Amino acid sequence: MDLTLNEEQQAFRDLAREFLDREAIPHRTQWDRDESVDLDIIPKMAEIGFFGLTIPEEYGGLGGDYLTYVLGMEELGRADSALRGIVSVSNGLFGKSVLGFGTEEQKQEWLPGIADGTKLGCFGLTEPDTGSDAGNLTSRARKDGGDYVLNGQKLFITNGTWADVALVFARTSDDGPRGVSAFLVPTDAPGFEAREIKGKLGLRGQATAELFLSDCRVPASALLGEEGKGFKIAMTTLDKGRVSVAAGCVGIVQGCLETSVEYATSRTQFGKPLAGFQLVQELISDMSVDADAARLLVWRCADLIDRGEPFGTAASKAKLFASEAAVRAANNAIQVHGGAGFIDEYPPAKYLRDARVMTLYEGTSQIQKLLIGRAETGVNAFV
Ligand code: COS
């Protein structure tokens, strides 16, 4: 499905695919077993430009449009969702927050390192007691002279133990979502600690962490945006993050389709290839339709973003559909592969384990449905 990609967009997609076929796909099973990608892949990904997509050239990025960004995220999702997560969180959730809401000094301080991959960012919103209900988070930031002192705990933070800087959301007043502020916290600040969470079902190649803030002191210049605007920053950035997750899910569906076609046309049973059985063709046909439908929803979001139009509800629809489609496709890919689908020497098992979190993080499927329902009806189910 090619719609209307221009030459630059096609060239980036081809470059990304060729790079990932060579540098990531042959290693992804081992990285998954090791519970860590080889960190040498990060400067290599940076050279291709993954970390600089959509960051303006004046801050060391590649510039470029959002459609190119989602093409990159799709290729990363097809290759290894752990890699997609590392880029999406550093360039996306962290970088796009700074780009959208930072002062000139903050942009100059953080964006060049994010864009060239020499620095990684993470996004500290979720807490042990507030996942979907992010507006009620309890971490605190107290003003103390010219500083803020942060206390609290964050959970399930991608890049947490690898990051150089964390965007931390903490409460500066008790006024629900309106009392939340955002802070750029260097991870070597005193009182900042990150501990890796092991034993995940999927996304095993990326570092997922708990963050602990114990009297963690940052200067007032670490405040991103105004006091009390942190929740809006989180929500605005998450709208884009959801497009990125959805694009990664398109890559999972595409990968499931490709591996299923390859397997079904090469394995023979009852004297003919699996692809000759109509029930196998049905599984493959469902994946093919899901890939096209999810991709179109994602590209619509990219187009809206590139034209400066509202895209929040479109992002919820893309994220909802693409993440559910990724689980469906991976499950079907296992069915096509039979016993081979149940071991990690073949791609479907990892696709399924990675896909499973996509319906949970950056807003569960249920949250997306309530957001879409709120947009359609004007009735807010969250109050
Ligand atoms: N863009 C910009 N502003 C937004 C916004 C968005 N997408 N969504 C909400 N806001 C603003 C609202 O306009 C409101 O602003 P005012 O104070 O000016 O009225 C403010 O934020 C509070 O919004 P709301 O009342 O909707 O807050 P709720 O606590 O009801 O939010 C949801 C509910 C479910 C929308 C929110 O908590 C959410 O998205 N939860 C999921 C969190 C998530 O994705 N977690 C994953 C973390 S990253 S792995």
Coordinates of C-alpha atoms and ligand atoms in Angstrom, one line a residue:
M1 CA 0.0 0.0 0.0
D2 CA 1.8 3.1 -1.1
L3 CA -0.7 5.9 -1.3
T4 CA 1.2 9.2 -1.8
L5 CA 4.7 8.9 -0.3
N6 CA 7.1 11.4 -1.8
E7 CA 10.6 10.4 -2.8
E8 CA 12.2 11.5 0.5
Q9 CA 9.6 9.5 2.5
Q10 CA 10.1 6.4 0.4
A11 CA 13.9 6.8 0.6
F12 CA 13.8 7.0 4.4
R13 CA 11.5 4.0 4.6
D14 CA 13.8 1.9 2.4
L15 CA 16.9 3.0 4.3
A16 CA 15.3 2.2 7.6
R17 CA 14.1 -1.3 6.4
E18 CA 17.5 -2.2 4.9
F19 CA 19.3 -1.1 8.1
L20 CA 17.0 -3.0 10.4
D21 CA 17.0 -6.1 8.2
R22 CA 20.7 -6.1 8.6
E23 CA 21.4 -4.8 12.1
A24 CA 18.4 -5.7 14.2
I25 CA 16.4 -8.7 12.8
P26 CA 19.3 -11.2 13.0
H27 CA 19.8 -10.3 16.7
R28 CA 16.4 -9.6 18.1
T29 CA 15.8 -13.1 19.5
Q30 CA 19.1 -13.0 21.4
W31 CA 18.4 -9.5 22.7
D32 CA 15.0 -10.7 23.8
R33 CA 16.5 -13.7 25.6
D34 CA 19.2 -11.4 27.2
E35 CA 16.6 -8.9 28.3
S36 CA 18.6 -6.1 26.7
V37 CA 19.4 -5.0 23.2
D38 CA 23.1 -4.5 22.4
L39 CA 23.5 -0.9 23.3
D40 CA 25.8 -0.4 20.3
I41 CA 22.7 -0.4 18.2
I42 CA 21.8 3.1 19.6
P43 CA 24.5 5.1 17.9
K44 CA 23.9 3.1 14.7
M45 CA 20.2 3.9 14.8
A46 CA 21.1 7.6 15.5
E47 CA 23.3 7.6 12.3
I48 CA 20.3 6.5 10.3
G49 CA 18.4 9.4 11.8
F50 CA 15.7 7.7 13.9
F51 CA 16.3 9.9 17.0
G52 CA 16.3 13.2 14.9
L53 CA 13.1 12.7 13.0
T54 CA 10.8 15.8 13.3
I55 CA 13.3 17.6 15.6
P56 CA 14.2 20.8 13.7
E57 CA 17.6 21.2 12.1
E58 CA 18.4 24.2 14.4
Y59 CA 18.4 21.7 17.3
G60 CA 20.5 19.1 15.5
G61 CA 17.6 17.1 14.2
L62 CA 16.6 16.0 10.7
G63 CA 13.4 18.1 10.6
G64 CA 11.0 16.3 8.3
D65 CA 7.4 15.6 8.5
Y66 CA 5.3 13.4 10.7
L67 CA 4.5 10.9 8.0
T68 CA 8.3 10.1 7.7
Y69 CA 8.3 9.7 11.5
V70 CA 5.5 7.1 11.4
L71 CA 7.2 5.3 8.5
G72 CA 10.2 5.0 10.7
M73 CA 8.2 3.8 13.7
E74 CA 6.5 1.2 11.5
E75 CA 9.8 -0.2 10.4
L76 CA 11.1 -0.3 13.9
G77 CA 7.9 -2.1 15.0
R78 CA 8.3 -4.7 12.3
A79 CA 11.9 -5.3 13.3
D80 CA 11.8 -5.1 17.1
S81 CA 9.3 -3.2 19.3
A82 CA 12.0 -2.8 22.0
L83 CA 13.9 -0.6 19.6
R84 CA 10.8 1.3 18.6
G85 CA 10.1 2.0 22.3
I86 CA 13.6 3.3 22.9
V87 CA 13.2 5.8 20.1
S88 CA 9.6 6.7 20.6
V89 CA 10.1 7.6 24.2
S90 CA 13.4 9.5 23.8
N91 CA 12.5 11.4 20.6
G92 CA 8.8 11.3 21.1
L93 CA 7.5 11.5 24.6
F94 CA 10.6 13.3 25.9
G95 CA 11.8 15.3 22.9
K96 CA 8.4 16.4 21.7
S97 CA 7.5 17.7 25.2
V98 CA 10.6 19.8 25.2
L99 CA 10.1 20.9 21.7
G100 CA 6.5 21.9 22.3
F101 CA 6.8 23.5 25.7
G102 CA 10.4 24.2 26.5
T103 CA 12.2 27.6 26.7
E104 CA 14.9 28.3 24.1
E105 CA 17.5 27.4 26.7
Q106 CA 15.8 24.1 27.5
K107 CA 15.6 23.2 23.8
Q108 CA 19.3 24.1 23.3
E109 CA 20.3 22.1 26.4
W110 CA 18.5 18.8 25.6
L111 CA 17.4 18.5 22.0
P112 CA 20.8 18.2 20.2
G113 CA 21.8 15.2 22.4
I114 CA 18.4 13.6 21.9
A115 CA 18.5 14.1 18.2
D116 CA 22.0 12.6 17.7
G117 CA 21.3 9.7 20.2
T118 CA 24.1 10.6 22.5
K119 CA 21.4 11.3 25.2
L120 CA 18.3 9.3 26.0
G121 CA 15.2 10.8 27.6
C122 CA 12.4 9.1 29.5
F123 CA 8.9 10.1 30.5
G124 CA 7.8 9.8 34.2
L125 CA 4.1 9.9 34.4
T126 CA 2.8 6.6 35.6
E127 CA 3.0 5.8 39.4
P128 CA 2.2 2.7 41.4
D129 CA -1.3 4.0 42.3
T130 CA -2.1 6.1 39.2
G131 CA -1.9 4.5 35.8
S132 CA -5.0 5.4 33.8
D133 CA -6.0 8.0 36.4
A134 CA -2.8 10.0 35.6
G135 CA -4.5 13.3 36.8
N136 CA -4.4 12.1 40.4
L137 CA -0.7 11.4 40.6
T138 CA 0.9 11.9 44.0
S139 CA 4.6 12.7 43.4
R140 CA 5.3 16.2 44.9
A141 CA 7.5 19.1 43.9
R142 CA 8.0 21.7 46.7
K143 CA 9.5 25.1 45.9
D144 CA 12.5 25.8 48.1
G145 CA 14.2 29.1 47.4
G146 CA 15.4 29.0 43.8
D147 CA 14.9 25.2 43.6
Y148 CA 12.2 22.6 43.5
V149 CA 12.5 19.5 45.7
L150 CA 10.9 16.4 44.2
N151 CA 9.6 13.3 46.1
G152 CA 7.7 10.3 44.8
Q153 CA 7.8 7.1 42.8
K154 CA 7.3 6.3 39.1
L155 CA 6.6 2.9 37.6
F156 CA 7.0 1.2 34.2
I157 CA 9.2 3.9 32.8
T158 CA 10.8 3.0 29.4
N159 CA 14.5 3.9 29.2
G160 CA 14.4 4.6 32.9
T161 CA 17.8 3.1 33.8
W162 CA 19.5 4.2 30.5
A163 CA 18.2 7.8 30.3
D164 CA 20.3 10.9 30.9
V165 CA 17.2 13.0 31.6
A166 CA 13.7 12.3 32.9
L167 CA 10.6 14.3 32.3
V168 CA 9.0 14.0 35.7
F169 CA 5.4 14.9 36.4
A170 CA 4.9 16.0 40.0
R171 CA 2.2 17.8 42.0
T172 CA 2.8 21.5 42.9
S173 CA -0.7 21.9 44.3
D174 CA -3.7 19.7 45.3
D175 CA -5.9 20.9 42.4
G176 CA -6.2 17.5 40.6
P177 CA -4.9 17.5 37.0
R178 CA -4.5 21.3 37.3
G179 CA -2.0 20.9 40.2
V180 CA 0.5 18.9 38.1
S181 CA 3.8 20.4 36.8
A182 CA 6.5 19.0 34.6
F183 CA 10.2 19.0 35.4
L184 CA 13.3 18.1 33.4
V185 CA 15.4 16.1 35.8
P186 CA 18.9 15.0 35.0
T187 CA 19.2 11.4 36.1
D188 CA 22.5 12.1 37.9
A189 CA 20.7 14.6 40.2
P190 CA 21.1 13.8 43.8
G191 CA 18.1 11.9 45.1
F192 CA 17.2 10.3 41.7
E193 CA 17.4 6.6 41.5
A194 CA 16.2 4.1 38.8
R195 CA 15.8 0.4 39.2
E196 CA 15.2 -1.9 36.3
I197 CA 12.1 -4.1 36.3
K198 CA 12.9 -7.6 35.0
G199 CA 10.6 -10.5 34.0
K200 CA 8.4 -8.7 31.5
L201 CA 6.2 -10.7 29.1
G202 CA 7.4 -8.7 26.1
L203 CA 9.6 -5.6 25.2
R204 CA 12.3 -7.5 27.0
G205 CA 15.1 -5.8 25.0
Q206 CA 14.3 -2.3 26.4
A207 CA 15.0 -1.1 29.9
T208 CA 11.8 -0.5 31.9
A209 CA 12.3 1.0 35.3
E210 CA 10.9 2.2 38.6
L211 CA 12.1 5.7 39.4
F212 CA 12.5 6.9 43.0
L213 CA 12.7 10.6 43.8
S214 CA 14.0 11.3 47.4
D215 CA 14.4 15.0 48.1
C216 CA 15.6 15.3 44.5
R217 CA 16.6 18.9 44.0
V218 CA 16.5 20.7 40.7
P219 CA 16.8 24.4 39.9
A220 CA 13.6 26.4 39.0
S221 CA 14.9 26.4 35.4
A222 CA 14.0 22.7 35.3
L223 CA 10.3 23.5 35.2
L224 CA 8.9 22.7 31.8
G225 CA 6.1 25.1 30.8
E226 CA 4.3 26.8 33.7
E227 CA 3.4 25.5 37.1
G228 CA 0.1 23.6 36.9
K229 CA 0.4 23.0 33.1
G230 CA 2.1 19.6 33.5
F231 CA -1.0 17.5 32.9
K232 CA -1.8 19.4 29.7
I233 CA 1.8 18.8 28.5
A234 CA 1.5 15.1 29.3
M235 CA -1.8 14.7 27.5
T236 CA -0.7 16.7 24.5
T237 CA 2.5 14.7 24.2
L238 CA 0.6 11.4 24.8
D239 CA -1.7 12.2 21.8
K240 CA 1.4 12.0 19.6
G241 CA 2.8 9.1 21.5
R242 CA -0.3 7.1 20.7
V243 CA 0.3 7.7 17.0
S244 CA 3.8 6.4 17.5
V245 CA 2.6 3.2 19.3
A246 CA 0.0 2.7 16.6
A247 CA 2.6 3.0 13.9
G248 CA 4.8 0.4 15.7
C249 CA 1.8 -1.9 15.8
V250 CA 1.3 -1.5 12.0
G251 CA 4.9 -2.8 11.8
I252 CA 4.0 -5.8 14.0
V253 CA 1.0 -6.6 11.8
Q254 CA 3.1 -6.2 8.7
G255 CA 5.8 -8.5 10.2
C256 CA 3.3 -11.1 11.1
L257 CA 1.9 -11.0 7.6
E258 CA 5.3 -11.4 5.9
T259 CA 6.5 -14.2 8.1
S260 CA 3.1 -16.0 7.7
V261 CA 3.2 -15.7 4.0
E262 CA 6.7 -17.0 3.9
Y263 CA 5.9 -20.0 6.2
A264 CA 2.6 -20.8 4.5
T265 CA 4.2 -20.9 1.0
S266 CA 7.2 -23.0 2.0
R267 CA 5.8 -25.6 4.5
T268 CA 4.0 -28.5 3.0
Q269 CA 1.3 -30.6 4.6
F270 CA -1.0 -33.2 3.0
G271 CA 1.1 -32.8 -0.1
K272 CA 0.6 -29.1 -0.7
P273 CA 1.8 -25.8 0.7
L274 CA -0.2 -24.5 3.8
A275 CA -1.1 -21.5 1.6
G276 CA -3.2 -23.9 -0.5
F277 CA -5.6 -24.4 2.4
Q278 CA -8.5 -21.9 2.5
L279 CA -8.5 -21.7 6.3
V280 CA -4.9 -20.6 6.3
Q281 CA -5.6 -18.1 3.6
E282 CA -8.3 -16.7 5.8
L283 CA -5.8 -16.0 8.6
I284 CA -3.5 -14.3 6.2
S285 CA -6.2 -12.3 4.6
D286 CA -7.3 -11.0 8.0
M287 CA -3.7 -9.8 8.7
S288 CA -3.5 -8.1 5.3
V289 CA -6.7 -6.2 5.8
D290 CA -5.7 -5.2 9.4
A291 CA -2.3 -4.0 8.1
D292 CA -3.9 -1.7 5.5
A293 CA -6.7 -0.5 7.8
A294 CA -4.3 0.3 10.7
R295 CA -1.8 2.0 8.4
L296 CA -4.4 4.2 7.0
L297 CA -5.6 5.3 10.4
V298 CA -2.0 6.1 11.4
W299 CA -1.2 8.0 8.2
R300 CA -4.4 10.0 8.7
C301 CA -3.0 11.1 12.1
A302 CA 0.3 12.0 10.5
D303 CA -1.4 14.0 7.8
L304 CA -3.5 15.9 10.4
I305 CA -0.4 16.6 12.5
D306 CA 1.5 17.8 9.4
R307 CA -1.3 20.1 8.6
G308 CA -1.6 21.4 12.1
E309 CA -5.1 20.1 12.6
P310 CA -6.6 18.5 15.8
F311 CA -5.8 14.8 15.9
G312 CA -6.4 13.6 19.4
T313 CA -9.5 11.5 18.7
A314 CA -7.9 10.2 15.4
A315 CA -4.9 9.2 17.5
S316 CA -7.1 7.3 20.0
K317 CA -8.8 5.4 17.1
A318 CA -5.5 4.6 15.5
K319 CA -4.0 3.4 18.8
L320 CA -7.1 1.3 19.7
F321 CA -7.4 -0.3 16.3
A322 CA -3.7 -0.9 15.6
S323 CA -2.9 -2.3 19.0
E324 CA -5.8 -4.8 19.0
A325 CA -4.9 -5.7 15.4
A326 CA -1.3 -6.4 16.4
V327 CA -2.5 -8.9 19.1
R328 CA -4.9 -10.4 16.6
A329 CA -2.2 -10.7 13.8
A330 CA 0.4 -12.2 16.1
N331 CA -2.0 -14.7 17.4
N332 CA -3.0 -15.7 13.9
A333 CA 0.7 -15.8 12.9
I334 CA 1.2 -18.4 15.6
Q335 CA -1.7 -20.4 14.3
V336 CA -0.2 -20.3 10.8
H337 CA 3.2 -21.5 12.1
G338 CA 1.7 -24.2 14.3
G339 CA 4.3 -25.6 16.8
A340 CA 7.0 -23.4 15.2
G341 CA 5.0 -20.4 16.3
F342 CA 5.4 -21.4 19.9
I343 CA 9.2 -21.2 20.0
D344 CA 11.2 -18.0 19.8
E345 CA 13.3 -19.2 16.8
Y346 CA 10.4 -18.0 14.7
P347 CA 9.1 -14.4 14.8
P348 CA 5.4 -14.8 15.9
A349 CA 6.0 -15.6 19.6
K350 CA 8.0 -12.4 20.2
Y351 CA 5.5 -10.4 18.1
L352 CA 2.7 -11.6 20.3
R353 CA 4.5 -11.0 23.6
D354 CA 5.5 -7.5 22.4
A355 CA 2.1 -6.7 21.0
R356 CA 0.3 -7.5 24.2
V357 CA 1.5 -4.4 26.0
M358 CA 0.4 -2.1 23.2
T359 CA -3.2 -2.4 24.3
L360 CA -2.1 -1.3 27.8
Y361 CA 0.5 1.5 27.7
E362 CA 0.0 5.1 26.6
G363 CA -3.6 4.6 27.4
T364 CA -5.4 1.3 27.5
S365 CA -7.9 0.2 24.9
Q366 CA -10.6 1.0 27.4
I367 CA -9.3 4.5 27.9
Q368 CA -9.1 5.0 24.1
K369 CA -12.8 3.9 23.8
L370 CA -13.8 6.3 26.5
L371 CA -12.0 9.2 24.9
I372 CA -13.6 8.3 21.5
G373 CA -17.0 8.0 23.2
R374 CA -16.5 11.4 25.0
A375 CA -15.6 13.0 21.6
E376 CA -18.7 11.5 19.9
T377 CA -21.2 12.1 22.7
G378 CA -19.9 15.1 24.5
V379 CA -20.4 13.1 27.8
N380 CA -17.3 12.7 30.0
A381 CA -17.2 9.2 31.6
F382 CA -14.3 10.1 33.7
V383 CA -16.2 12.3 36.2
Ligands
COS1 N1 -4.7 17.6 25.1 C1 -4.6 18.7 25.7 N2 -5.2 19.0 26.9 C2 -5.9 17.9 27.5 C3 -6.0 16.7 26.8 C4 -5.3 16.5 25.6 N3 -5.4 15.4 24.9 N4 -6.7 15.8 27.6 C5 -7.1 16.5 28.7 N5 -6.5 17.8 28.6 C6 -6.7 18.9 29.6 C7 -8.2 19.2 29.7 O1 -8.6 20.1 28.7 C8 -8.3 19.8 31.1 O2 -7.8 21.2 31.0 P1 -8.5 22.4 31.8 O3 -8.0 22.2 33.2 O4 -8.0 23.6 31.1 O5 -10.0 22.1 31.7 C9 -7.2 19.0 31.8 O6 -6.3 18.5 30.9 C10 -7.8 17.9 32.6 O7 -8.5 17.1 31.7 P2 -9.5 16.0 32.2 O8 -10.6 16.6 33.0 O9 -10.0 15.2 30.9 O10 -8.7 15.0 33.1 P3 -9.0 13.6 33.6 O11 -8.2 13.4 34.8 O12 -10.4 13.3 33.5 O13 -8.2 12.8 32.4 C11 -7.9 10.9 31.0 C12 -8.8 11.6 32.0 C13 -8.4 9.5 31.0 C14 -8.1 11.5 29.6 C15 -6.4 10.9 31.3 O14 -6.2 10.7 32.6 C16 -5.7 9.9 30.5 O15 -5.4 10.1 29.3 N6 -5.3 8.8 31.1 C17 -4.5 7.8 30.5 C18 -3.1 8.1 30.9 C19 -2.1 7.3 30.1 O16 -2.2 7.3 28.9 N7 -1.2 6.7 30.8 C20 -0.1 6.0 30.2 C21 1.1 6.8 30.6 S1 2.4 6.7 29.5 S2 2.9 4.8 29.4

